[in-house]
């Protein structure tokens, strides 16, 4: 009985340490708000790359931890499923919302190129990681204008 408790505590500590290190690394990699975003597509690319890196780290850790108690096939399947779930589902609500706005005609399909053209035309500017309207009148017009 005592050896089972010690084995469980050791296994739990190892799993906790592994996941703690992985999530600490994921958080360190995702804290890139100090990078200036001069391109409208950079947040989306950063989100995709960050999600894939986080999914790969989490999936690998899950597969290795699960391998301690299961066969290699089950560990591989669990690692892949958990990595894909975290990597692709981390910001899925953002992509879903953008897709819904595209379908309803509230956003252009090529949003990054549209924002880039607006910046070149002088309608938008970047202020750190944010995009802002240059003209208050345009912002007010878009806020009260009826949807198309």
GROMACS .gro file of N, CA and C in nm:
model
  444
    1UNK      N    1   0.082  -0.119   0.000
    1UNK     CA    2   0.000   0.000   0.000
    1UNK      C    3   0.087   0.126   0.000
    2UNK      N    4   0.187   0.125   0.088
    2UNK     CA    5   0.274   0.241   0.098
    2UNK      C    6   0.353   0.262  -0.031
    3UNK      N    7   0.397   0.154  -0.095
    3UNK     CA    8   0.473   0.168  -0.220
    3UNK      C    9   0.383   0.221  -0.332
    4UNK      N   10   0.255   0.186  -0.329
    4UNK     CA   11   0.162   0.239  -0.430
    4UNK      C   12   0.141   0.388  -0.414
    5UNK      N   13   0.132   0.434  -0.291
    5UNK     CA   14   0.115   0.578  -0.264
    5UNK      C   15   0.239   0.654  -0.308
    6UNK      N   16   0.356   0.598  -0.275
    6UNK     CA   17   0.480   0.665  -0.316
    6UNK      C   18   0.496   0.666  -0.467
    7UNK      N   19   0.460   0.555  -0.532
    7UNK     CA   20   0.468   0.551  -0.679
    7UNK      C   21   0.371   0.651  -0.741
    8UNK      N   22   0.251   0.659  -0.687
    8UNK     CA   23   0.152   0.755  -0.737
    8UNK      C   24   0.196   0.899  -0.717
    9UNK      N   25   0.255   0.926  -0.600
    9UNK     CA   26   0.304   1.062  -0.574
    9UNK      C   27   0.420   1.096  -0.666
   10UNK      N   28   0.508   1.001  -0.689
   10UNK     CA   29   0.620   1.026  -0.780
   10UNK      C   30   0.572   1.048  -0.923
   11UNK      N   31   0.477   0.965  -0.967
   11UNK     CA   32   0.421   0.980  -1.102
   11UNK      C   33   0.348   1.114  -1.115
   12UNK      N   34   0.268   1.147  -1.015
   12UNK     CA   35   0.195   1.275  -1.019
   12UNK      C   36   0.289   1.394  -1.019
   13UNK      N   37   0.396   1.386  -0.940
   13UNK     CA   38   0.494   1.494  -0.939
   13UNK      C   39   0.565   1.509  -1.072
   14UNK      N   40   0.600   1.396  -1.134
   14UNK     CA   41   0.667   1.402  -1.264
   14UNK      C   42   0.575   1.459  -1.370
   15UNK      N   43   0.448   1.416  -1.370
   15UNK     CA   44   0.351   1.467  -1.467
   15UNK      C   45   0.328   1.616  -1.444
   16UNK      N   46   0.310   1.655  -1.319
   16UNK     CA   47   0.290   1.797  -1.288
   16UNK      C   48   0.408   1.883  -1.330
   17UNK      N   49   0.528   1.834  -1.304
   17UNK     CA   50   0.648   1.907  -1.343
   17UNK      C   51   0.659   1.919  -1.494
   18UNK      N   52   0.632   1.809  -1.565
   18UNK     CA   53   0.640   1.812  -1.712
   18UNK      C   54   0.540   1.911  -1.770
   19UNK      N   55   0.414   1.904  -1.726
   19UNK     CA   56   0.313   1.996  -1.780
   19UNK      C   57   0.338   2.140  -1.735
   20UNK      N   58   0.388   2.157  -1.613
   20UNK     CA   59   0.421   2.292  -1.567
   20UNK      C   60   0.528   2.356  -1.653
   21UNK      N   61   0.632   2.280  -1.684
   21UNK     CA   62   0.739   2.332  -1.769
   21UNK      C   63   0.689   2.362  -1.910
   22UNK      N   64   0.606   2.273  -1.965
   22UNK     CA   65   0.553   2.295  -2.099
   22UNK      C   66   0.466   2.420  -2.103
   23UNK      N   67   0.376   2.436  -2.005
   23UNK     CA   68   0.290   2.554  -2.006
   23UNK      C   69   0.368   2.682  -1.978
   24UNK      N   70   0.472   2.674  -1.897
   24UNK     CA   71   0.557   2.792  -1.876
   24UNK      C   72   0.627   2.832  -2.006
   25UNK      N   73   0.676   2.732  -2.080
   25UNK     CA   74   0.740   2.761  -2.208
   25UNK      C   75   0.640   2.818  -2.308
   26UNK      N   76   0.519   2.763  -2.310
   26UNK     CA   77   0.415   2.814  -2.401
   26UNK      C   78   0.381   2.959  -2.366
   27UNK      N   79   0.369   2.991  -2.239
   27UNK     CA   80   0.337   3.128  -2.199
   27UNK      C   81   0.452   3.224  -2.235
   28UNK      N   82   0.575   3.179  -2.218
   28UNK     CA   83   0.689   3.264  -2.255
   28UNK      C   84   0.691   3.290  -2.406
   29UNK      N   85   0.659   3.188  -2.484
   29UNK     CA   86   0.658   3.206  -2.629
   29UNK      C   87   0.542   3.292  -2.676
   30UNK      N   88   0.431   3.290  -2.602
   30UNK     CA   89   0.314   3.366  -2.647
   30UNK      C   90   0.318   3.512  -2.604
   31UNK      N   91   0.410   3.551  -2.519
   31UNK     CA   92   0.420   3.690  -2.473
   31UNK      C   93   0.506   3.769  -2.569
   32UNK      N   94   0.453   3.799  -2.685
   32UNK     CA   95   0.529   3.875  -2.784
   32UNK      C   96   0.458   4.004  -2.820
   33UNK      N   97   0.390   4.067  -2.722
   33UNK     CA   98   0.315   4.188  -2.751
   33UNK      C   99   0.407   4.308  -2.772
   34UNK      N  100   0.534   4.297  -2.737
   34UNK     CA  101   0.626   4.407  -2.756
   34UNK      C  102   0.673   4.418  -2.901
   35UNK      N  103   0.642   4.317  -2.982
   35UNK     CA  104   0.683   4.319  -3.122
   35UNK      C  105   0.588   4.412  -3.199
   36UNK      N  106   0.640   4.511  -3.270
   36UNK     CA  107   0.552   4.599  -3.346
   36UNK      C  108   0.484   4.524  -3.460
   37UNK      N  109   0.357   4.548  -3.475
   37UNK     CA  110   0.280   4.479  -3.578
   37UNK      C  111   0.251   4.576  -3.691
   38UNK      N  112   0.339   4.577  -3.787
   38UNK     CA  113   0.323   4.669  -3.898
   38UNK      C  114   0.246   4.605  -4.012
   39UNK      N  115   0.226   4.477  -4.008
   39UNK     CA  116   0.155   4.406  -4.112
   39UNK      C  117   0.025   4.352  -4.053
   40UNK      N  118  -0.089   4.372  -4.121
   40UNK     CA  119  -0.216   4.325  -4.065
   40UNK      C  120  -0.223   4.174  -4.050
   41UNK      N  121  -0.147   4.100  -4.126
   41UNK     CA  122  -0.152   3.955  -4.116
   41UNK      C  123  -0.064   3.897  -4.007
   42UNK      N  124   0.022   3.980  -3.946
   42UNK     CA  125   0.115   3.927  -3.847
   42UNK      C  126   0.047   3.872  -3.723
   43UNK      N  127  -0.061   3.930  -3.670
   43UNK     CA  128  -0.125   3.867  -3.555
   43UNK      C  129  -0.182   3.729  -3.588
   44UNK      N  130  -0.239   3.715  -3.708
   44UNK     CA  131  -0.295   3.585  -3.747
   44UNK      C  132  -0.185   3.482  -3.767
   45UNK      N  133  -0.075   3.523  -3.832
   45UNK     CA  134   0.038   3.431  -3.849
   45UNK      C  135   0.098   3.394  -3.715
   46UNK      N  136   0.115   3.493  -3.628
   46UNK     CA  137   0.168   3.465  -3.496
   46UNK      C  138   0.079   3.372  -3.416
   47UNK      N  139  -0.052   3.390  -3.429
   47UNK     CA  140  -0.147   3.302  -3.362
   47UNK      C  141  -0.136   3.160  -3.414
   48UNK      N  142  -0.124   3.145  -3.544
   48UNK     CA  143  -0.113   3.012  -3.604
   48UNK      C  144   0.017   2.943  -3.563
   49UNK      N  145   0.128   3.015  -3.574
   49UNK     CA  146   0.258   2.956  -3.539
   49UNK      C  147   0.262   2.923  -3.390
   50UNK      N  148   0.215   3.015  -3.306
   50UNK     CA  149   0.212   2.990  -3.162
   50UNK      C  150   0.125   2.871  -3.127
   51UNK      N  151   0.011   2.859  -3.193
   51UNK     CA  152  -0.077   2.744  -3.168
   51UNK      C  153  -0.013   2.614  -3.209
   52UNK      N  154   0.056   2.614  -3.323
   52UNK     CA  155   0.122   2.491  -3.368
   52UNK      C  156   0.237   2.451  -3.277
   53UNK      N  157   0.315   2.550  -3.233
   53UNK     CA  158   0.426   2.520  -3.141
   53UNK      C  159   0.371   2.470  -3.007
   54UNK      N  160   0.269   2.537  -2.956
   54UNK     CA  161   0.209   2.494  -2.829
   54UNK      C  162   0.149   2.354  -2.842
   55UNK      N  163   0.081   2.328  -2.954
   55UNK     CA  164   0.024   2.196  -2.976
   55UNK      C  165   0.130   2.088  -2.986
   56UNK      N  166   0.240   2.119  -3.053
   56UNK     CA  167   0.348   2.020  -3.066
   56UNK      C  168   0.411   1.990  -2.930
   57UNK      N  169   0.436   2.094  -2.852
   57UNK     CA  170   0.494   2.074  -2.718
   57UNK      C  171   0.399   1.996  -2.628
   58UNK      N  172   0.273   2.037  -2.627
   58UNK     CA  173   0.175   1.972  -2.541
   58UNK      C  174   0.149   1.828  -2.585
   59UNK      N  175   0.139   1.805  -2.715
   59UNK     CA  176   0.117   1.670  -2.766
   59UNK      C  177   0.233   1.577  -2.738
   60UNK      N  178   0.355   1.628  -2.754
   60UNK     CA  179   0.473   1.547  -2.725
   60UNK      C  180   0.479   1.511  -2.576
   61UNK      N  181   0.454   1.610  -2.492
   61UNK     CA  182   0.455   1.583  -2.348
   61UNK      C  183   0.346   1.484  -2.308
   62UNK      N  184   0.227   1.502  -2.363
   62UNK     CA  185   0.118   1.410  -2.332
   62UNK      C  186   0.151   1.269  -2.379
   63UNK      N  187   0.205   1.257  -2.498
   63UNK     CA  188   0.242   1.125  -2.549
   63UNK      C  189   0.348   1.058  -2.464
   64UNK      N  190   0.449   1.135  -2.422
   64UNK     CA  191   0.556   1.078  -2.338
   64UNK      C  192   0.504   1.038  -2.200
   65UNK      N  193   0.420   1.123  -2.143
   65UNK     CA  194   0.365   1.090  -2.011
   65UNK      C  195   0.271   0.970  -2.021
   66UNK      N  196   0.188   0.967  -2.123
   66UNK     CA  197   0.093   0.857  -2.139
   66UNK      C  198   0.166   0.727  -2.171
   67UNK      N  199   0.283   0.736  -2.230
   67UNK     CA  200   0.362   0.618  -2.263
   67UNK      C  201   0.407   0.545  -2.137
   68UNK      N  202   0.416   0.613  -2.025
   68UNK     CA  203   0.456   0.550  -1.900
   68UNK      C  204   0.354   0.446  -1.853
   69UNK      N  205   0.228   0.463  -1.892
   69UNK     CA  206   0.122   0.373  -1.844
   69UNK      C  207   0.051   0.297  -1.955
   70UNK      N  208   0.081   0.325  -2.080
   70UNK     CA  209   0.008   0.261  -2.190
   70UNK      C  210   0.104   0.218  -2.300
   71UNK      N  211   0.049   0.147  -2.398
   71UNK     CA  212   0.132   0.102  -2.510
   71UNK      C  213   0.164   0.218  -2.603
   72UNK      N  214   0.264   0.203  -2.691
   72UNK     CA  215   0.307   0.314  -2.777
   72UNK      C  216   0.197   0.364  -2.871
   73UNK      N  217   0.112   0.275  -2.922
   73UNK     CA  218   0.006   0.319  -3.013
   73UNK      C  219  -0.093   0.411  -2.945
   74UNK      N  220  -0.135   0.373  -2.825
   74UNK     CA  221  -0.230   0.457  -2.751
   74UNK      C  222  -0.164   0.589  -2.710
   75UNK      N  223  -0.037   0.584  -2.673
   75UNK     CA  224   0.033   0.707  -2.635
   75UNK      C  225   0.047   0.801  -2.754
   76UNK      N  226   0.076   0.746  -2.872
   76UNK     CA  227   0.087   0.829  -2.992
   76UNK      C  228  -0.047   0.892  -3.028
   77UNK      N  229  -0.153   0.812  -3.022
   77UNK     CA  230  -0.287   0.865  -3.054
   77UNK      C  231  -0.329   0.973  -2.955
   78UNK      N  232  -0.303   0.951  -2.828
   78UNK     CA  233  -0.338   1.050  -2.726
   78UNK      C  234  -0.257   1.178  -2.743
   79UNK      N  235  -0.127   1.163  -2.771
   79UNK     CA  236  -0.042   1.281  -2.792
   79UNK      C  237  -0.086   1.361  -2.913
   80UNK      N  238  -0.117   1.292  -3.024
   80UNK     CA  239  -0.162   1.363  -3.144
   80UNK      C  240  -0.296   1.433  -3.121
   81UNK      N  241  -0.389   1.364  -3.059
   81UNK     CA  242  -0.522   1.423  -3.036
   81UNK      C  243  -0.513   1.544  -2.944
   82UNK      N  244  -0.437   1.533  -2.836
   82UNK     CA  245  -0.428   1.646  -2.744
   82UNK      C  246  -0.350   1.762  -2.805
   83UNK      N  247  -0.246   1.731  -2.883
   83UNK     CA  248  -0.170   1.838  -2.949
   83UNK      C  249  -0.253   1.913  -3.050
   84UNK      N  250  -0.331   1.839  -3.130
   84UNK     CA  251  -0.419   1.905  -3.228
   84UNK      C  252  -0.527   1.986  -3.159
   85UNK      N  253  -0.583   1.932  -3.051
   85UNK     CA  254  -0.689   2.004  -2.980
   85UNK      C  255  -0.637   2.136  -2.923
   86UNK      N  256  -0.520   2.134  -2.864
   86UNK     CA  257  -0.466   2.258  -2.808
   86UNK      C  258  -0.414   2.351  -2.917
   87UNK      N  259  -0.344   2.295  -3.015
   87UNK     CA  260  -0.282   2.378  -3.118
   87UNK      C  261  -0.381   2.446  -3.210
   88UNK      N  262  -0.483   2.374  -3.251
   88UNK     CA  263  -0.580   2.433  -3.344
   88UNK      C  264  -0.700   2.493  -3.274
   89UNK      N  265  -0.726   2.453  -3.152
   89UNK     CA  266  -0.845   2.501  -3.083
   89UNK      C  267  -0.819   2.614  -2.987
   90UNK      N  268  -0.694   2.655  -2.971
   90UNK     CA  269  -0.662   2.759  -2.874
   90UNK      C  270  -0.732   2.890  -2.903
   91UNK      N  271  -0.732   2.932  -3.024
   91UNK     CA  272  -0.799   3.056  -3.063
   91UNK      C  273  -0.907   3.029  -3.167
   92UNK      N  274  -0.968   2.915  -3.157
   92UNK     CA  275  -1.070   2.878  -3.256
   92UNK      C  276  -1.189   2.974  -3.254
   93UNK      N  277  -1.222   3.027  -3.138
   93UNK     CA  278  -1.335   3.120  -3.131
   93UNK      C  279  -1.308   3.246  -3.211
   94UNK      N  280  -1.183   3.292  -3.214
   94UNK     CA  281  -1.149   3.410  -3.293
   94UNK      C  282  -1.166   3.381  -3.442
   95UNK      N  283  -1.113   3.268  -3.487
   95UNK     CA  284  -1.126   3.232  -3.628
   95UNK      C  285  -1.272   3.209  -3.666
   96UNK      N  286  -1.349   3.150  -3.574
   96UNK     CA  287  -1.491   3.127  -3.600
   96UNK      C  288  -1.566   3.259  -3.614
   97UNK      N  289  -1.536   3.354  -3.525
   97UNK     CA  290  -1.602   3.484  -3.532
   97UNK      C  291  -1.567   3.556  -3.662
   98UNK      N  292  -1.441   3.553  -3.700
   98UNK     CA  293  -1.400   3.616  -3.825
   98UNK      C  294  -1.469   3.550  -3.943
   99UNK      N  295  -1.478   3.417  -3.942
   99UNK     CA  296  -1.546   3.346  -4.050
   99UNK      C  297  -1.693   3.385  -4.058
  100UNK      N  298  -1.759   3.394  -3.943
  100UNK     CA  299  -1.900   3.433  -3.943
  100UNK      C  300  -1.919   3.575  -3.997
  101UNK      N  301  -1.828   3.665  -3.964
  101UNK     CA  302  -1.837   3.801  -4.016
  101UNK      C  303  -1.812   3.803  -4.167
  102UNK      N  304  -1.723   3.716  -4.216
  102UNK     CA  305  -1.701   3.705  -4.360
  102UNK      C  306  -1.828   3.658  -4.430
  103UNK      N  307  -1.888   3.554  -4.378
  103UNK     CA  308  -2.007   3.495  -4.440
  103UNK      C  309  -2.123   3.593  -4.443
  104UNK      N  310  -2.138   3.671  -4.339
  104UNK     CA  311  -2.248   3.768  -4.332
  104UNK      C  312  -2.220   3.896  -4.410
  105UNK      N  313  -2.103   3.906  -4.471
  105UNK     CA  314  -2.071   4.024  -4.550
  105UNK      C  315  -2.027   4.144  -4.468
  106UNK      N  316  -1.989   4.124  -4.344
  106UNK     CA  317  -1.947   4.233  -4.257
  106UNK      C  318  -1.797   4.258  -4.262
  107UNK      N  319  -1.720   4.163  -4.317
  107UNK     CA  320  -1.576   4.177  -4.335
  107UNK      C  321  -1.540   4.128  -4.475
  108UNK      N  322  -1.439   4.189  -4.536
  108UNK     CA  323  -1.395   4.138  -4.666
  108UNK      C  324  -1.324   4.003  -4.648
  109UNK      N  325  -1.329   3.921  -4.753
  109UNK     CA  326  -1.269   3.788  -4.746
  109UNK      C  327  -1.118   3.797  -4.732
  110UNK      N  328  -1.055   3.893  -4.795
  110UNK     CA  329  -0.909   3.910  -4.784
  110UNK      C  330  -0.883   4.026  -4.689
  111UNK      N  331  -0.907   4.002  -4.562
  111UNK     CA  332  -0.903   4.109  -4.462
  111UNK      C  333  -0.764   4.169  -4.448
  112UNK      N  334  -0.659   4.088  -4.448
  112UNK     CA  335  -0.524   4.142  -4.431
  112UNK      C  336  -0.486   4.235  -4.545
  113UNK      N  337  -0.518   4.198  -4.669
  113UNK     CA  338  -0.485   4.286  -4.781
  113UNK      C  339  -0.572   4.412  -4.779
  114UNK      N  340  -0.698   4.399  -4.734
  114UNK     CA  341  -0.784   4.516  -4.720
  114UNK      C  342  -0.727   4.614  -4.618
  115UNK      N  343  -0.684   4.563  -4.503
  115UNK     CA  344  -0.626   4.650  -4.400
  115UNK      C  345  -0.495   4.711  -4.448
  116UNK      N  346  -0.416   4.636  -4.521
  116UNK     CA  347  -0.291   4.688  -4.575
  116UNK      C  348  -0.319   4.804  -4.672
  117UNK      N  349  -0.420   4.786  -4.758
  117UNK     CA  350  -0.456   4.895  -4.852
  117UNK      C  351  -0.508   5.017  -4.777
  118UNK      N  352  -0.585   4.994  -4.670
  118UNK     CA  353  -0.634   5.107  -4.590
  118UNK      C  354  -0.519   5.182  -4.523
  119UNK      N  355  -0.418   5.108  -4.480
  119UNK     CA  356  -0.302   5.174  -4.420
  119UNK      C  357  -0.226   5.253  -4.525
  120UNK      N  358  -0.210   5.199  -4.644
  120UNK     CA  359  -0.140   5.269  -4.751
  120UNK      C  360  -0.216   5.394  -4.795
  121UNK      N  361  -0.349   5.387  -4.786
  121UNK     CA  362  -0.430   5.502  -4.825
  121UNK      C  363  -0.437   5.608  -4.714
  122UNK      N  364  -0.384   5.575  -4.597
  122UNK     CA  365  -0.384   5.672  -4.488
  122UNK      C  366  -0.508   5.668  -4.402
  123UNK      N  367  -0.590   5.564  -4.413
  123UNK     CA  368  -0.711   5.555  -4.331
  123UNK      C  369  -0.683   5.489  -4.196
  124UNK      N  370  -0.586   5.400  -4.190
  124UNK     CA  371  -0.550   5.331  -4.067
  124UNK      C  372  -0.405   5.360  -4.032
  125UNK      N  373  -0.373   5.351  -3.905
  125UNK     CA  374  -0.236   5.362  -3.860
  125UNK      C  375  -0.213   5.259  -3.750
  126UNK      N  376  -0.088   5.227  -3.728
  126UNK     CA  377  -0.055   5.135  -3.620
  126UNK      C  378  -0.005   5.215  -3.501
  127UNK      N  379  -0.049   5.174  -3.384
  127UNK     CA  380  -0.005   5.235  -3.259
  127UNK      C  381   0.032   5.119  -3.167
  128UNK      N  382   0.158   5.078  -3.172
  128UNK     CA  383   0.200   4.959  -3.098
  128UNK      C  384   0.140   4.836  -3.164
  129UNK      N  385   0.075   4.751  -3.087
  129UNK     CA  386   0.015   4.632  -3.147
  129UNK      C  387  -0.126   4.656  -3.201
  130UNK      N  388  -0.178   4.777  -3.189
  130UNK     CA  389  -0.317   4.805  -3.227
  130UNK      C  390  -0.326   4.879  -3.360
  131UNK      N  391  -0.441   4.865  -3.423
  131UNK     CA  392  -0.473   4.940  -3.545
  131UNK      C  393  -0.576   5.045  -3.507
  132UNK      N  394  -0.557   5.167  -3.557
  132UNK     CA  395  -0.649   5.276  -3.525
  132UNK      C  396  -0.690   5.349  -3.652
  133UNK      N  397  -0.813   5.404  -3.648
  133UNK     CA  398  -0.856   5.491  -3.757
  133UNK      C  399  -0.780   5.623  -3.745
  134UNK      N  400  -0.739   5.676  -3.857
  134UNK     CA  401  -0.670   5.805  -3.856
  134UNK      C  402  -0.769   5.920  -3.841
  135UNK      N  403  -0.888   5.902  -3.891
  135UNK     CA  404  -0.986   6.010  -3.893
  135UNK      C  405  -1.105   5.975  -3.805
  136UNK      N  406  -1.134   6.061  -3.710
  136UNK     CA  407  -1.246   6.038  -3.618
  136UNK      C  408  -1.379   6.038  -3.693
  137UNK      N  409  -1.393   6.119  -3.796
  137UNK     CA  410  -1.518   6.125  -3.870
  137UNK      C  411  -1.550   5.990  -3.936
  138UNK      N  412  -1.448   5.926  -3.992
  138UNK     CA  413  -1.468   5.795  -4.054
  138UNK      C  414  -1.509   5.693  -3.948
  139UNK      N  415  -1.446   5.695  -3.834
  139UNK     CA  416  -1.480   5.603  -3.726
  139UNK      C  417  -1.624   5.623  -3.682
  140UNK      N  418  -1.663   5.748  -3.666
  140UNK     CA  419  -1.801   5.776  -3.623
  140UNK      C  420  -1.901   5.735  -3.730
  141UNK      N  421  -1.866   5.756  -3.857
  141UNK     CA  422  -1.956   5.717  -3.966
  141UNK      C  423  -1.974   5.566  -3.969
  142UNK      N  424  -1.865   5.492  -3.954
  142UNK     CA  425  -1.876   5.346  -3.955
  142UNK      C  426  -1.949   5.294  -3.833
  143UNK      N  427  -1.942   5.365  -3.722
  143UNK     CA  428  -2.009   5.320  -3.599
  143UNK      C  429  -2.160   5.335  -3.611
  144UNK      N  430  -2.209   5.438  -3.683
  144UNK     CA  431  -2.355   5.461  -3.690
  144UNK      C  432  -2.414   5.418  -3.822
  145UNK      N  433  -2.331   5.383  -3.920
  145UNK     CA  434  -2.383   5.345  -4.051
  145UNK      C  435  -2.457   5.211  -4.040
  146UNK      N  436  -2.569   5.198  -4.113
  146UNK     CA  437  -2.640   5.069  -4.108
  146UNK      C  438  -2.558   4.962  -4.180
  147UNK      N  439  -2.574   4.837  -4.139
  147UNK     CA  440  -2.500   4.730  -4.206
  147UNK      C  441  -2.542   4.717  -4.351
  148UNK      N  442  -2.450   4.673  -4.438
  148UNK     CA  443  -2.484   4.663  -4.582
  148UNK      C  444  -2.584   4.553  -4.608
   0.00000   0.00000   0.00000
